[in-house]
Short mmCIF file of C-alpha atoms and ligand atoms in Angstrom, two decimals:
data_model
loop_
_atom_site.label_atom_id
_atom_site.label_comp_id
_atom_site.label_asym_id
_atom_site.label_seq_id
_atom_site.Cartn_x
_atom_site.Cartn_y
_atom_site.Cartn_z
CA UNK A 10 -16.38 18.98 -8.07
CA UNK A 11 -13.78 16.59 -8.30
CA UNK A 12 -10.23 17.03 -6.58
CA UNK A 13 -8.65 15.26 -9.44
CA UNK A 14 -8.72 14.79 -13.07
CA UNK A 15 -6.99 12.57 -15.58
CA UNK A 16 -5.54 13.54 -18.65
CA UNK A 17 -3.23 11.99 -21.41
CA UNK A 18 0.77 12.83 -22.57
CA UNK A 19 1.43 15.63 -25.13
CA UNK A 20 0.24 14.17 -28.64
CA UNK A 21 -1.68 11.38 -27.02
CA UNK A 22 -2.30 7.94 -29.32
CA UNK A 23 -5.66 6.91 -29.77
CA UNK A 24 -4.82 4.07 -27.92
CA UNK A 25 -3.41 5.96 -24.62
CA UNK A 26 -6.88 8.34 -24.70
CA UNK A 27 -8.75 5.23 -24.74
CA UNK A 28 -6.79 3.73 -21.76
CA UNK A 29 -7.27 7.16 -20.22
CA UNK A 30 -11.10 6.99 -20.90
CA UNK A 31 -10.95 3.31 -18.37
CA UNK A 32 -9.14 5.64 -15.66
CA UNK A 33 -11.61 7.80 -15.67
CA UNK A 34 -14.06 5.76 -15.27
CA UNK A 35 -12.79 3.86 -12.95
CA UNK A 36 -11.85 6.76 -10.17
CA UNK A 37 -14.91 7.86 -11.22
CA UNK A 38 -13.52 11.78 -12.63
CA UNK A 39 -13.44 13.39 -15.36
CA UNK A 40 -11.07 12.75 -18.11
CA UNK A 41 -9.60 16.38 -19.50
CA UNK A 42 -8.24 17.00 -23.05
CA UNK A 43 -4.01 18.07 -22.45
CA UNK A 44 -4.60 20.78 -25.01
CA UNK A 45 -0.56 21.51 -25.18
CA UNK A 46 -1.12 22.57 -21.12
CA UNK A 47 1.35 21.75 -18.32
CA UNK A 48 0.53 19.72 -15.62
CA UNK A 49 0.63 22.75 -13.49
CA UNK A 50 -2.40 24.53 -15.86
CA UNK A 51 -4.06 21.76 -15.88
CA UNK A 52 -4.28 21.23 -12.47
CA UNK A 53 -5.10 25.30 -12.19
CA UNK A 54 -7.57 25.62 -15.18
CA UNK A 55 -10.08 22.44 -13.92
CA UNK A 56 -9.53 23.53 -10.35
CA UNK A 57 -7.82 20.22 -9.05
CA UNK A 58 -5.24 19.36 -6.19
CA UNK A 59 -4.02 16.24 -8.28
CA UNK A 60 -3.80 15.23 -11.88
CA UNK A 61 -3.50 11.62 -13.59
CA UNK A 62 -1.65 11.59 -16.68
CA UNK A 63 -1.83 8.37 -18.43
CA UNK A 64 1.22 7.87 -21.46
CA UNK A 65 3.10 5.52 -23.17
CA UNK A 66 4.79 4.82 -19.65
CA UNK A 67 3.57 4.11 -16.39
CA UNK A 68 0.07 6.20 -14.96
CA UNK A 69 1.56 9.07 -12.50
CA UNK A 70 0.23 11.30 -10.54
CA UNK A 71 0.93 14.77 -9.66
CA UNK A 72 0.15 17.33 -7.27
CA UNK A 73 1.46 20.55 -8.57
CA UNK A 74 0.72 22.44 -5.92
CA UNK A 75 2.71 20.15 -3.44
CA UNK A 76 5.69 19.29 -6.08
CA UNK A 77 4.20 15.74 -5.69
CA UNK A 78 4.90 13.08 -8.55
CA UNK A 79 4.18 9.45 -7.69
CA UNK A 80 3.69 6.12 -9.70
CA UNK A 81 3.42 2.56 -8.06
CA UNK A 82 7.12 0.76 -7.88
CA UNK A 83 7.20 -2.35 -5.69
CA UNK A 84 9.84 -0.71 -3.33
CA UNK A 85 12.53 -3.47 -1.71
CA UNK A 86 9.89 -6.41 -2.17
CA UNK A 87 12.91 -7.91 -4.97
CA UNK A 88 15.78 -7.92 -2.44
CA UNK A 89 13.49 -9.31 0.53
CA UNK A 90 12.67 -11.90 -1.30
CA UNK A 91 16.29 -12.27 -2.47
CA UNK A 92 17.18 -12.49 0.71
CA UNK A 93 14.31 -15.30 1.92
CA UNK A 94 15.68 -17.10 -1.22
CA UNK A 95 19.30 -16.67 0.88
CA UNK A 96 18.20 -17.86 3.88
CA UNK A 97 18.46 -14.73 5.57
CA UNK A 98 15.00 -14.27 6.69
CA UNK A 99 12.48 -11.30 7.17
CA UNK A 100 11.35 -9.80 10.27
CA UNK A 101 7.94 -9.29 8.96
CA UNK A 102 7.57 -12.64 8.13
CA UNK A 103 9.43 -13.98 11.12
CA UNK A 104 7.13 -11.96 13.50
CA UNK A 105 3.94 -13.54 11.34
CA UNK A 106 5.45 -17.08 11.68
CA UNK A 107 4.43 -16.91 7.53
CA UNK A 108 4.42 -19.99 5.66
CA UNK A 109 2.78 -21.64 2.55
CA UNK A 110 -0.74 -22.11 2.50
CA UNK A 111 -1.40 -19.40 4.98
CA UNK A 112 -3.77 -16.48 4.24
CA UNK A 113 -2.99 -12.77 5.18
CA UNK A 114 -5.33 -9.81 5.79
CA UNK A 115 -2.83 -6.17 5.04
CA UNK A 116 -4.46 -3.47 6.07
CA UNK A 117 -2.29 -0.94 5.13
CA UNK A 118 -1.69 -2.12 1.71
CA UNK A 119 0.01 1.35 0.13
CA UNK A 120 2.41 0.55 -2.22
CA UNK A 121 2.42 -3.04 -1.54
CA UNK A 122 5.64 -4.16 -0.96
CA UNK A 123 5.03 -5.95 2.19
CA UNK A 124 2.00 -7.94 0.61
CA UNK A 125 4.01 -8.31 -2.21
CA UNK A 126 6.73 -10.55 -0.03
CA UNK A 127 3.81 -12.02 2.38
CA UNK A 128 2.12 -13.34 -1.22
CA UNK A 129 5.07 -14.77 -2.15
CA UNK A 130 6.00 -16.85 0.81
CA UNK A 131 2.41 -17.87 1.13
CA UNK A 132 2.58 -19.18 -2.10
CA UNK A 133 -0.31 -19.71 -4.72
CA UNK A 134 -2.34 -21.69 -1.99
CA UNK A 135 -2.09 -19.08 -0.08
CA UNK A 136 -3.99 -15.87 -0.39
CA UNK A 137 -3.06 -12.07 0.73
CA UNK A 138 -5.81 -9.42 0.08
CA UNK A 139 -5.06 -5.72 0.93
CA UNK A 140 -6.79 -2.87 1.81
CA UNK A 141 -5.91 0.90 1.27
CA UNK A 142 -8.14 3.56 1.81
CA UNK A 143 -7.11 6.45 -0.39
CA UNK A 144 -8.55 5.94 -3.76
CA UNK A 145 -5.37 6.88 -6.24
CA UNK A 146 -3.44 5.13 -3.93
CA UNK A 147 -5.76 1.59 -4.42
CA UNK A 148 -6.13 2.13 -8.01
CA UNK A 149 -2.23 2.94 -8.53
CA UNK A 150 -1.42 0.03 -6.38
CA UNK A 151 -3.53 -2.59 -7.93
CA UNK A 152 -2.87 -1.49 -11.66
CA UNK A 153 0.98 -2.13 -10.59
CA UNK A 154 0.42 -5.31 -8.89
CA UNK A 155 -1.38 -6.47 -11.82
CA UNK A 156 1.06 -5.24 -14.46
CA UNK A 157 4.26 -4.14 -13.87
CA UNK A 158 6.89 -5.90 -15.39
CA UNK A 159 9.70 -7.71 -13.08
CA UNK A 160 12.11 -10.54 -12.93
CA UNK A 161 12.20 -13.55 -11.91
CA UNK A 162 8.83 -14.68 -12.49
CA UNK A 163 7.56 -16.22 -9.14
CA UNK A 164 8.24 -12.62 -8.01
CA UNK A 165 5.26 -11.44 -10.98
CA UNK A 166 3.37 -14.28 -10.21
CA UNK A 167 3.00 -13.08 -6.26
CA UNK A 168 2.22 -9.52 -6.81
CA UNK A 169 -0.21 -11.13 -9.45
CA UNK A 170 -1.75 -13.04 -6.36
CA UNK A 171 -2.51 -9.87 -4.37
CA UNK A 172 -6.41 -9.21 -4.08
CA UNK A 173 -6.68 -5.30 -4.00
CA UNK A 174 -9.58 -3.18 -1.96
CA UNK A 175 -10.21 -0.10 -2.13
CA UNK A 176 -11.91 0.66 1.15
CA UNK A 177 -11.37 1.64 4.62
CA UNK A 178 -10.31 -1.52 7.08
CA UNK A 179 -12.77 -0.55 9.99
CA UNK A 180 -15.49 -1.39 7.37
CA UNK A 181 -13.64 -4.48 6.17
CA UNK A 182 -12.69 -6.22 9.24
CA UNK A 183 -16.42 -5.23 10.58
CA UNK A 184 -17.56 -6.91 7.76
CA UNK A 185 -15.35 -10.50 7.50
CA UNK A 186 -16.12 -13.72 9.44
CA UNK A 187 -14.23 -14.36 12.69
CA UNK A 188 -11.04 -16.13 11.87
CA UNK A 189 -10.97 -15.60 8.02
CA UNK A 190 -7.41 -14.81 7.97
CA UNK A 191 -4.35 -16.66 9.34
CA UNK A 192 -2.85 -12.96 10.35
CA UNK A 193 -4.65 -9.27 10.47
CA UNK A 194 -1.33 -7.05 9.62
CA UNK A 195 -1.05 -3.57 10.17
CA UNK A 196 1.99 -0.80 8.58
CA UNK A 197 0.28 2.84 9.62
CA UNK A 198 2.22 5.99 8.85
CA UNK A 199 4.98 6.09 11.65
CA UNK A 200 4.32 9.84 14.24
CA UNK A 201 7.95 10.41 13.46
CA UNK A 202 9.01 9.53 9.80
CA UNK A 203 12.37 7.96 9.43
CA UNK A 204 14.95 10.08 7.95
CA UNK A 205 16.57 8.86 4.37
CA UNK A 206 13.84 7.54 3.09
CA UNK A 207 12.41 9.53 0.15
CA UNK A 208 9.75 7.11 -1.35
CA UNK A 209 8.34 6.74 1.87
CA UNK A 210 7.66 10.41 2.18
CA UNK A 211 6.01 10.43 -0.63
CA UNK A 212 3.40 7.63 0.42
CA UNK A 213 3.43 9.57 3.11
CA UNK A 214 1.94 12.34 1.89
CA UNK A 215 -1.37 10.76 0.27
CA UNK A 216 -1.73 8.20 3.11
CA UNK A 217 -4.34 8.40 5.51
CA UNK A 218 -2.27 8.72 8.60
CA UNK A 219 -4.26 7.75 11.24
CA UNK A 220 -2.88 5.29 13.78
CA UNK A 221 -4.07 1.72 14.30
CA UNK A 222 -7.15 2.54 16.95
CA UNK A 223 -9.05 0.01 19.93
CA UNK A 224 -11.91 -0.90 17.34
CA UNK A 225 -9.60 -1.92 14.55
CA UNK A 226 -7.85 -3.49 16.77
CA UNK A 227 -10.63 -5.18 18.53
CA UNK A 228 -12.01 -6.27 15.03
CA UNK A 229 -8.45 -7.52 13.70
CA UNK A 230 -7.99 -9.79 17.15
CA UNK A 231 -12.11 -11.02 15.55
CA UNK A 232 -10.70 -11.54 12.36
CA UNK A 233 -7.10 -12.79 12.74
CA UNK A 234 -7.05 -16.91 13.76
CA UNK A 235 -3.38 -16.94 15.13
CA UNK A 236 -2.14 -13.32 15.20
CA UNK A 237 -2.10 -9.33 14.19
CA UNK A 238 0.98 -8.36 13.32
CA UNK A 239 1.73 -4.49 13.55
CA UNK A 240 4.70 -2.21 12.05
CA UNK A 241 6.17 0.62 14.47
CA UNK A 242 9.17 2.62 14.56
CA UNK A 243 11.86 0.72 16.81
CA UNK A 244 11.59 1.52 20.04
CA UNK A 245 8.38 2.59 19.82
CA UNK A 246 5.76 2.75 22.81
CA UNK A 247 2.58 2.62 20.86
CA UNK A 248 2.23 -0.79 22.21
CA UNK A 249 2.39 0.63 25.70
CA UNK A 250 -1.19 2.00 25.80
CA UNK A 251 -3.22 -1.82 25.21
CA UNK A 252 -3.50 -4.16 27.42
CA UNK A 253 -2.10 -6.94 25.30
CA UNK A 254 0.73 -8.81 25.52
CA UNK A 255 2.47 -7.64 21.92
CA UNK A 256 5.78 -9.67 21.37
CA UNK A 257 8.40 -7.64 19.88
CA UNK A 258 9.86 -8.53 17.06
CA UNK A 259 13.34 -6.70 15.38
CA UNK A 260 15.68 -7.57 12.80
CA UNK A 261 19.28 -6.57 13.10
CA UNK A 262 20.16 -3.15 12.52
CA UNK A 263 17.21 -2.40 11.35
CA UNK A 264 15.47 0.89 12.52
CA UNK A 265 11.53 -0.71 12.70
CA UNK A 266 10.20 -3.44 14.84
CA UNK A 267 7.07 -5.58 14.59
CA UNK A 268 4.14 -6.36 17.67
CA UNK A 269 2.87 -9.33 17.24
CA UNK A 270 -0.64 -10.57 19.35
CA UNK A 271 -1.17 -14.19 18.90
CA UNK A 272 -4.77 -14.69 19.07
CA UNK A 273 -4.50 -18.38 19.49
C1 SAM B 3 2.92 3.01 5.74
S1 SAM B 3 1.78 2.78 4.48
C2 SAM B 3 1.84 1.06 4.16
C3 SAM B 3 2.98 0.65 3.30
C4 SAM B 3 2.88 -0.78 2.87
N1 SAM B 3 3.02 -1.69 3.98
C5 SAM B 3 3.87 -1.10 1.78
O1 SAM B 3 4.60 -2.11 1.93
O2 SAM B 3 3.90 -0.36 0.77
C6 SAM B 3 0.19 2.87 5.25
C7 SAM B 3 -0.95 2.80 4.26
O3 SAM B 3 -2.16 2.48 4.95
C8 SAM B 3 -3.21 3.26 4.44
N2 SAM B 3 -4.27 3.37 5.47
C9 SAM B 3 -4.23 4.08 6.64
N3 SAM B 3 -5.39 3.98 7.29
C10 SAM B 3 -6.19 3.16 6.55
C11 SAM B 3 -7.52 2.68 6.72
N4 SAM B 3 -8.28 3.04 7.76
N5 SAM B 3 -8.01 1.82 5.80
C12 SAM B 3 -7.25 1.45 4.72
N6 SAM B 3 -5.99 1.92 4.48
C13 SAM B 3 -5.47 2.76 5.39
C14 SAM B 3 -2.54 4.57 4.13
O4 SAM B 3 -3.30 5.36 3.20
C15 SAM B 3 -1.19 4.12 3.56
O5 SAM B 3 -1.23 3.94 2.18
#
């Protein structure tokens, strides 16, 4: 049995039941007639924790049970870049020493706003792939990347860029060549979450939450040629347990910091 189902608007077109019908297919569930139910019955009638509506809007998806509605939105990626544009830098990309041409390996894609900003300072001769684990999370993400609609256009053009995987990262760093990407970065789900910030919770909740362990990390030093870059809370002492020499990197007031291992 599946733990999710897709299913259309009230009064679907032909044309949103047919985009349903791809959905389906591609998380590999079953596609369910709305039949005039609520989200909540249909979630209760075929026995499911979540349910994919697809409509004349973007796909969400819902976990009744949990009060949990989510759709992709590229988070703060517009005003980071803003600000690059400004001249007022990024931590993330100052503590990946990012510039055109380079190639990044995210991890921890999730909603993709940091890979979203990494793509665009890499530029198109650059390349950023990501990697999330949680299947409605992967598909969500990579439907967004490829299609949602923003302004100005070298903004569309990066998310555009972004090569989505749906797979766990053990399995994909085990699996690339040594030095295939200029940086291996990591975001996991923070122990602690910070307070005030409402779309993270939601990520949150579908995420797989483990912490970056010693054979990811092992792989990712394998993998990265000059560094792996990893997101904590600030002040955190996650990078007191390795035996690496992690340079901290913090922007302003901000209330996360980044560890970066240069490998090179
Ligand atoms: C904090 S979120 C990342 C947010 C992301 N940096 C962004 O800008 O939207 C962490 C994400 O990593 C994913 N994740 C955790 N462990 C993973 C694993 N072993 N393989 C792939 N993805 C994983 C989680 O499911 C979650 O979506």
């Amino acid at each position: 049995m599946s733990d999710l189902v897709v299913t259309t608007s009230h009064k679907a077109s032909t044309e949103q039941q047919d985009r349903a019908e791809v959905w389906a297919e591609r998380l590999a569930v079953p596609l369910v007639p709305r039949k005039g139910r609520s989200i909540a019955e249909v979630a209760t009638d075929e026995h499911v924790t979540g349910v994919l509506v697809i409509s004349d809007r973007e796909p969400v998806y819902y976990e009744p049970g949990r009060q949990l509605e989510y759709f992709f939105h590229p988070n703060m990626a517009k005003v980071r870049i803003h600000n690059l544009k400004a001249g007022r830098g990024d931590p993330m990309i100052e503590a990946m020493q990012l510039s055109g041409g380079d190639s990044v390996l995210d991890c921890t894609l999730g909603r993709g706003c940091d890979a979203i900003v990494a793509s665009w300072v890499v530029g198109a001769a650059g390349k950023v792939a990501g990697v999330e684990r949680i299947p409605i999370l992967a598909a969500l993400t990579a439907h967004g990347l490829a299609n949602y609609e923003i302004q100005p256009d070298d903004v569309a053009a990066a998310m555009r860029r972004i090569e989505v995987h749906q797979a766990d990262y053990h399995d994909v760093l085990t699996d690339a060549a040594p030095a295939s990407f200029d940086i291996v970065y990591f975001d996991p789900i923070f122990d602690q979450p910070l307070d005030g910030s409402p779309a993270m919770d939601l990520l949150r909740a579908l995420a797989d939450q483990h912490s970056v362990d010693a054979v990811a990390l092992r792989e990712a030093r394998r993998v990265a040629r000059r560094a792996v870059v990893i997101k904590q809370r600030r002040g955190s002492d996650y990078w007191e347990q390795w035996p690496f020499p992690f340079e901290i990197v913090a922007g302003g007031a901000s209330r996360i910091e980044y560890g970066r291992l240069s490998v090179s």
